[in-house]
PDB file of C-alpha atoms in Angstrom:
ATOM      1  CA  MET H1055      14.533  -9.664   7.723  1.00  0.00           C
ATOM      2  CA  PRO H1056      14.714  -8.929  11.543  1.00  0.00           C
ATOM      3  CA  VAL H1057      12.503 -11.161  13.572  1.00  0.00           C
ATOM      4  CA  GLY H1058       9.840  -8.701  14.998  1.00  0.00           C
ATOM      5  CA  LYS H1059       6.149  -8.892  15.776  1.00  0.00           C
ATOM      6  CA  GLU H1060       4.181 -10.411  13.079  1.00  0.00           C
ATOM      7  CA  ILE H1061       1.375  -7.798  11.722  1.00  0.00           C
ATOM      8  CA  PRO H1062      -1.770  -9.274  10.156  1.00  0.00           C
ATOM      9  CA  PHE H1063      -2.618  -7.520   7.001  1.00  0.00           C
ATOM     10  CA  GLU H1064      -5.020  -7.129   4.169  1.00  0.00           C
ATOM     11  CA  ASP H1065      -3.635  -6.168   0.762  1.00  0.00           C
ATOM     12  CA  LYS H1066      -6.684  -4.015  -0.324  1.00  0.00           C
ATOM     13  CA  TYR H1067      -5.594  -2.565  -3.755  1.00  0.00           C
ATOM     14  CA  HIS H1068      -2.745  -1.911  -6.181  1.00  0.00           C
ATOM     15  CA  TYR H1069      -2.898   1.473  -8.089  1.00  0.00           C
ATOM     16  CA  PRO H1070      -0.925   2.048 -11.240  1.00  0.00           C
ATOM     17  CA  PHE H1071      -0.449   5.690 -10.506  1.00  0.00           C
ATOM     18  CA  THR H1072       0.888   7.953  -7.921  1.00  0.00           C
ATOM     19  CA  LEU H1073      -1.067   8.720  -4.707  1.00  0.00           C
ATOM     20  CA  THR H1074       1.867  10.226  -2.633  1.00  0.00           C
ATOM     21  CA  PRO H1075       5.179  11.525  -3.695  1.00  0.00           C
ATOM     22  CA  LYS H1076       6.647   9.882  -0.528  1.00  0.00           C
ATOM     23  CA  ASP H1077       7.734   6.235  -0.260  1.00  0.00           C
ATOM     24  CA  PHE H1078       4.905   5.682   2.074  1.00  0.00           C
ATOM     25  CA  LEU H1079       1.939   7.347   3.617  1.00  0.00           C
ATOM     26  CA  ILE H1080       0.098   6.665   6.981  1.00  0.00           C
ATOM     27  CA  ILE H1081      -3.538   7.056   6.840  1.00  0.00           C
ATOM     28  CA  SER H1082      -4.440   8.001  10.316  1.00  0.00           C
ATOM     29  CA  SER H1083      -7.792  10.052   9.781  1.00  0.00           C
ATOM     30  CA  GLN H1084     -10.857   9.605   7.743  1.00  0.00           C
ATOM     31  CA  GLU H1085     -10.065  12.968   6.248  1.00  0.00           C
ATOM     32  CA  THR H1086      -6.874  11.821   4.678  1.00  0.00           C
ATOM     33  CA  MET H1087      -8.635   8.636   3.502  1.00  0.00           C
ATOM     34  CA  ASP H1088     -11.275  10.696   1.740  1.00  0.00           C
ATOM     35  CA  GLU H1089      -8.379  13.027   0.095  1.00  0.00           C
ATOM     36  CA  VAL H1090      -6.688   9.867  -1.072  1.00  0.00           C
ATOM     37  CA  PHE H1091      -9.831   8.429  -2.613  1.00  0.00           C
ATOM     38  CA  ASP H1092     -10.516  11.821  -4.225  1.00  0.00           C
ATOM     39  CA  LEU H1093      -7.229  11.270  -6.117  1.00  0.00           C
ATOM     40  CA  ILE H1094      -8.213   7.627  -6.955  1.00  0.00           C
ATOM     41  CA  HIS H1095     -11.703   8.705  -8.059  1.00  0.00           C
ATOM     42  CA  GLN H1096     -10.139  11.297 -10.393  1.00  0.00           C
ATOM     43  CA  ARG H1097      -7.669   8.643 -12.063  1.00  0.00           C
ATOM     44  CA  ASN H1098     -10.596   6.133 -12.421  1.00  0.00           C
ATOM     45  CA  VAL H1099     -11.643   5.117 -15.847  1.00  0.00           C
ATOM     46  CA  GLY H1100     -15.348   4.416 -16.277  1.00  0.00           C
ATOM     47  CA  ASN H1101     -18.187   5.410 -13.798  1.00  0.00           C
ATOM     48  CA  ARG H1102     -17.571   2.823 -10.900  1.00  0.00           C
ATOM     49  CA  PHE H1103     -15.863   4.193  -7.938  1.00  0.00           C
ATOM     50  CA  SER H1104     -14.278   2.073  -5.216  1.00  0.00           C
ATOM     51  CA  PRO H1105     -15.896   2.333  -1.894  1.00  0.00           C
ATOM     52  CA  ILE H1106     -13.987   4.593   0.648  1.00  0.00           C
ATOM     53  CA  PRO H1107     -12.776   2.520   3.660  1.00  0.00           C
ATOM     54  CA  ALA H1108     -13.658   3.808   7.054  1.00  0.00           C
ATOM     55  CA  VAL H1109     -10.777   4.607   9.349  1.00  0.00           C
ATOM     56  CA  SER H1110     -11.036   3.036  12.713  1.00  0.00           C
ATOM     57  CA  GLU H1111      -9.077   2.996  15.909  1.00  0.00           C
ATOM     58  CA  ASN H1112      -7.982  -0.636  15.750  1.00  0.00           C
ATOM     59  CA  GLU H1113      -6.467  -0.650  12.291  1.00  0.00           C
ATOM     60  CA  THR H1114      -3.832   1.248  10.232  1.00  0.00           C
ATOM     61  CA  TYR H1115      -4.056   1.909   6.669  1.00  0.00           C
ATOM     62  CA  ILE H1116      -0.856   2.615   4.659  1.00  0.00           C
ATOM     63  CA  ILE H1117       0.056   3.181   1.225  1.00  0.00           C
ATOM     64  CA  ILE H1118       3.442   1.826   0.082  1.00  0.00           C
ATOM     65  CA  LYS H1119       5.471   2.260  -3.096  1.00  0.00           C
ATOM     66  CA  PRO H1120       7.806  -0.664  -3.483  1.00  0.00           C
ATOM     67  CA  LYS H1121      10.632  -0.484  -6.119  1.00  0.00           C
ATOM     68  CA  LEU H1122       9.868  -2.970  -8.943  1.00  0.00           C
ATOM     69  CA  LYS H1123      12.746  -5.147 -10.222  1.00  0.00           C
ATOM     70  CA  ASN H1124      11.678  -7.556 -13.079  1.00  0.00           C
ATOM     71  CA  SER H1125       7.738  -7.352 -12.950  1.00  0.00           C
ATOM     72  CA  ASN H1126       5.208  -4.947 -13.154  1.00  0.00           C
ATOM     73  CA  ASP H1127       3.921  -5.469  -9.675  1.00  0.00           C
ATOM     74  CA  VAL H1128       4.661  -7.081  -6.389  1.00  0.00           C
ATOM     75  CA  SER H1129       2.629  -9.226  -3.769  1.00  0.00           C
ATOM     76  CA  ILE H1130       3.036  -8.826  -0.228  1.00  0.00           C
ATOM     77  CA  ASP H1131       4.237 -11.791   1.576  1.00  0.00           C
ATOM     78  CA  SER H1132       4.506 -10.730   5.331  1.00  0.00           C
ATOM     79  CA  ILE H1133       4.780  -7.726   7.434  1.00  0.00           C
ATOM     80  CA  SER H1134       6.588  -7.445  10.710  1.00  0.00           C
ATOM     81  CA  LEU H1135       7.283  -4.597  13.224  1.00  0.00           C
ATOM     82  CA  ASP H1136      10.610  -4.319  14.922  1.00  0.00           C
ATOM     83  CA  SER H1137      11.236  -1.197  17.101  1.00  0.00           C
ATOM     84  CA  ASP H1138       9.919   1.627  14.959  1.00  0.00           C
ATOM     85  CA  ILE H1139      10.674  -0.066  11.581  1.00  0.00           C
ATOM     86  CA  LEU H1140       7.929  -1.933   9.622  1.00  0.00           C
ATOM     87  CA  TYR H1141       9.334  -4.580   7.519  1.00  0.00           C
ATOM     88  CA  ILE H1142       7.607  -5.781   4.440  1.00  0.00           C
ATOM     89  CA  LYS H1143       8.515  -8.927   2.644  1.00  0.00           C
ATOM     90  CA  ILE H1144       7.487  -8.770  -1.198  1.00  0.00           C
ATOM     91  CA  SER H1145       7.722 -10.991  -4.266  1.00  0.00           C
ATOM     92  CA  GLU H1146       7.786 -10.274  -7.939  1.00  0.00           C
ATOM     93  CA  PHE H1147       4.331 -10.532  -9.546  1.00  0.00           C
ATOM     94  CA  ASP H1148       3.265  -9.917 -13.085  1.00  0.00           C
ATOM     95  CA  ASN H1149      -0.186  -8.204 -12.742  1.00  0.00           C
ATOM     96  CA  PRO H1150      -2.558  -8.781 -15.860  1.00  0.00           C
ATOM     97  CA  ASP H1151      -4.405  -5.565 -15.027  1.00  0.00           C
ATOM     98  CA  PHE H1152      -1.261  -3.495 -15.682  1.00  0.00           C
ATOM     99  CA  LYS H1153       0.670  -2.961 -18.844  1.00  0.00           C
ATOM    100  CA  LYS H1154       3.212  -5.628 -19.256  1.00  0.00           C
ATOM    101  CA  ALA H1155       5.980  -3.138 -19.816  1.00  0.00           C
ATOM    102  CA  SER H1156       5.005  -0.803 -17.196  1.00  0.00           C
ATOM    103  CA  ARG H1157       7.976   0.315 -14.886  1.00  0.00           C
ATOM    104  CA  VAL H1158       5.841   2.521 -12.649  1.00  0.00           C
ATOM    105  CA  SER H1159       5.939   1.266  -8.949  1.00  0.00           C
ATOM    106  CA  PRO H1160       2.390   0.610  -7.971  1.00  0.00           C
ATOM    107  CA  ASP H1161       0.913   2.428  -5.027  1.00  0.00           C
ATOM    108  CA  ILE H1162      -0.457  -0.313  -2.656  1.00  0.00           C
ATOM    109  CA  LEU H1163      -2.970   0.322  -0.165  1.00  0.00           C
ATOM    110  CA  LEU H1164      -2.877  -1.951   2.900  1.00  0.00           C
ATOM    111  CA  LYS H1165      -4.918  -2.332   6.020  1.00  0.00           C
ATOM    112  CA  LEU H1166      -2.946  -3.450   9.085  1.00  0.00           C
ATOM    113  CA  THR H1167      -4.717  -5.103  11.997  1.00  0.00           C
ATOM    114  CA  GLY H1168      -4.147  -3.026  15.058  1.00  0.00           C
ATOM    115  CA  ASN H1169      -2.944   0.599  15.915  1.00  0.00           C
ATOM    116  CA  VAL H1170       0.597   0.174  14.306  1.00  0.00           C
ATOM    117  CA  ASN H1171       3.148   3.034  15.132  1.00  0.00           C
ATOM    118  CA  PHE H1172       6.464   3.177  13.054  1.00  0.00           C
ATOM    119  CA  LYS H1173       8.736   5.695  11.479  1.00  0.00           C
ATOM    120  CA  LYS H1174      10.345   3.840   8.708  1.00  0.00           C
ATOM    121  CA  ILE H1175       9.441   1.126   6.074  1.00  0.00           C
ATOM    122  CA  ILE H1176      11.889  -1.355   4.701  1.00  0.00           C
ATOM    123  CA  THR H1177      10.846  -3.558   1.993  1.00  0.00           C
ATOM    124  CA  THR H1178      12.892  -6.785   1.035  1.00  0.00           C
ATOM    125  CA  TYR H1179      12.519  -9.383  -1.831  1.00  0.00           C
TER     126      TYR H1179
END
């Protein structure tokens, strides 16, 4: 993994369903965040809804969809930025909240500290 600027992040939530057809989605406005959470609330089982995060200038929200290998989920180890490429280091993780045999890549909501600009994401194990 290239050495770039280390990006502090918060792994917000892993969703076992699709929120975007693309490999990643940058949430740069409250309107986009509201649309994403409309989808989440439609798929939510039960009557409890997760709170909708507020989008602010000094943070960047993204949804990534990493490819699975031998597990049903992944954990995010580190994130760095080199030029306009965001590098995300992940490791395998068996999530007890997901079906053990699930081969659907989770959509992961991440909050990056700072206003991070990039054009491409590369995930590595």
